[in-house]
């Protein structure tokens, strides 16, 4: 009788436990954009870079998340179609970029090549990588920048600024971006 009663109580406890709502896992906060680097006024830094880039065709803007600068060089005049070797027109803008980076030795630069969507995707990816590496190598050759401060990658046609639906838009999408940040 005692065993039956214990079994009945145990069964009741198990039944109640099975019906209980499991504890809720804590909900993680949504990811937030990185906080701006302490002590860096990127707006002031952008103004200094703009002075270096005056009349060079290089656009300078503060990254939306406030963690650096984006320098944009239109690739339409910087490279011949389908080529990764920088055109002579790219020499002056890259000299200005090199001078600005040399004047700010704590900063790092990540060079990103972009193409339009004309041609095969694989070829565009390869071309964008080759162009980014060519810009990196050119900046190193100009002197004053440690190679470890520069990195390069290609995005191909994956990150267009605008739709590739006209020649003008495709021209905007062919570009080199140099993201200037503090080391991590």
XYZ file of C-alpha atoms in Angstrom:
184
model
C 0.000 0.000 0.000
C 2.811 2.374 0.893
C 4.569 1.568 -2.378
C 1.350 2.187 -4.332
C 0.893 5.555 -2.600
C 4.519 6.555 -3.335
C 4.116 5.521 -6.971
C 0.916 7.547 -7.236
C 2.574 10.642 -5.712
C 5.601 10.221 -7.963
C 3.351 9.896 -11.037
C 1.449 13.044 -10.033
C 4.689 14.992 -9.569
C 6.007 13.825 -12.930
C 2.735 14.742 -14.640
C 2.759 18.221 -13.120
C 6.413 18.704 -13.992
C 5.807 17.664 -17.599
C 3.051 20.275 -17.905
C 5.153 23.043 -16.456
C 6.405 25.700 -18.844
C 10.158 25.415 -19.264
C 12.135 28.438 -18.157
C 12.526 31.030 -20.875
C 16.018 31.561 -22.179
C 17.132 35.149 -21.831
C 16.529 37.117 -24.991
C 19.726 38.544 -26.396
C 19.722 42.216 -27.206
C 19.770 42.945 -30.931
C 23.256 43.627 -32.234
C 24.158 47.269 -32.223
C 26.499 49.044 -34.541
C 29.975 49.383 -33.095
C 30.591 52.339 -30.874
C 32.745 55.054 -32.351
C 36.410 54.737 -31.476
C 37.138 56.661 -28.297
C 39.045 59.872 -28.747
C 38.777 60.028 -32.552
C 36.823 62.835 -34.143
C 36.195 61.233 -37.525
C 34.538 64.380 -38.870
C 37.709 66.362 -38.206
C 39.779 63.526 -39.677
C 37.532 63.556 -42.773
C 38.158 67.285 -43.195
C 41.922 66.717 -42.987
C 41.685 63.972 -45.613
C 39.505 66.193 -47.832
C 42.248 68.816 -47.771
C 44.770 66.176 -48.888
C 42.367 64.993 -51.614
C 41.411 68.425 -53.005
C 40.922 68.312 -56.789
C 41.919 64.621 -56.961
C 38.474 63.127 -57.625
C 38.621 61.133 -54.374
C 35.439 61.381 -52.308
C 35.824 61.330 -48.512
C 33.003 60.483 -46.121
C 32.627 59.377 -42.514
C 31.406 55.778 -42.295
C 27.769 55.608 -41.138
C 28.646 53.712 -37.972
C 31.150 56.414 -37.041
C 34.118 54.066 -36.989
C 36.255 55.454 -39.768
C 36.371 57.014 -43.212
C 35.543 55.802 -46.694
C 37.619 57.177 -49.563
C 36.048 56.424 -52.946
C 38.027 56.505 -56.172
C 35.975 56.095 -59.353
C 37.516 53.179 -61.254
C 36.110 54.295 -64.614
C 39.103 56.575 -65.204
C 41.488 54.713 -62.898
C 41.593 51.456 -64.872
C 41.131 50.593 -68.517
C 38.146 48.337 -69.166
C 38.879 44.776 -68.085
C 42.369 45.674 -66.835
C 43.824 45.591 -63.335
C 46.871 47.763 -64.005
C 46.224 51.314 -62.734
C 45.917 53.913 -65.485
C 48.202 56.979 -65.332
C 45.176 59.028 -64.205
C 45.242 57.115 -60.893
C 48.764 58.231 -59.938
C 47.828 61.657 -58.535
C 44.855 60.442 -56.443
C 46.929 57.578 -55.011
C 49.787 59.968 -54.216
C 47.298 62.087 -52.239
C 45.948 59.011 -50.423
C 49.498 57.865 -49.623
C 50.413 61.318 -48.277
C 47.289 61.419 -46.094
C 47.922 57.924 -44.714
C 51.591 58.734 -44.092
C 50.502 61.822 -42.121
C 48.311 59.618 -39.884
C 50.506 56.599 -39.032
C 48.081 55.141 -36.470
C 45.439 54.520 -39.133
C 44.930 51.372 -41.214
C 43.472 51.164 -44.716
C 41.396 48.346 -46.201
C 41.191 48.614 -49.993
C 38.068 47.165 -51.628
C 37.632 46.756 -55.373
C 34.155 46.875 -56.969
C 32.944 46.231 -60.519
C 29.701 46.622 -62.425
C 27.633 43.596 -63.456
C 28.740 43.442 -67.097
C 30.519 40.159 -67.813
C 30.730 36.970 -65.811
C 30.449 37.197 -62.043
C 33.590 35.106 -61.448
C 35.644 37.294 -63.764
C 34.340 40.454 -62.067
C 35.310 39.057 -58.665
C 38.824 38.263 -59.889
C 39.174 41.673 -61.550
C 38.041 43.508 -58.405
C 40.578 41.580 -56.288
C 43.371 42.294 -58.754
C 42.516 45.999 -58.815
C 42.411 46.238 -55.011
C 45.794 44.499 -54.766
C 47.231 46.752 -57.486
C 46.133 49.841 -55.522
C 47.645 48.388 -52.328
C 50.929 47.664 -54.105
C 50.952 51.137 -55.675
C 50.445 52.799 -52.267
C 53.310 50.747 -50.824
C 55.552 51.653 -53.775
C 54.850 55.355 -53.248
C 56.497 54.994 -49.831
C 55.763 56.159 -46.332
C 53.233 53.425 -45.516
C 54.089 50.162 -43.797
C 52.621 47.236 -45.786
C 51.082 45.824 -42.588
C 48.807 48.888 -42.444
C 47.166 47.989 -45.776
C 44.861 45.122 -46.715
C 42.917 44.444 -49.915
C 39.895 42.475 -51.105
C 37.551 42.353 -54.058
C 33.759 42.417 -53.919
C 33.115 42.077 -57.645
C 29.569 43.114 -58.471
C 28.120 42.112 -55.060
C 27.884 45.591 -53.488
C 26.658 48.040 -56.114
C 26.007 51.616 -55.030
C 23.143 51.878 -57.539
C 21.345 49.563 -59.971
C 23.447 48.495 -62.951
C 20.651 49.485 -65.355
C 22.473 52.232 -67.286
C 26.011 53.085 -68.368
C 26.099 56.023 -65.925
C 25.104 53.749 -63.035
C 27.599 51.071 -64.049
C 30.290 53.774 -64.049
C 29.347 54.647 -60.434
C 29.612 50.998 -59.405
C 33.131 50.609 -60.824
C 35.160 51.984 -57.957
C 37.877 51.479 -55.376
C 36.937 52.145 -51.754
C 39.565 52.651 -49.099
C 38.180 52.211 -45.596
C 40.386 54.037 -43.123
C 40.105 52.889 -39.503
C 42.027 52.439 -36.301
C 43.627 49.024 -35.766
C 41.447 46.544 -33.907
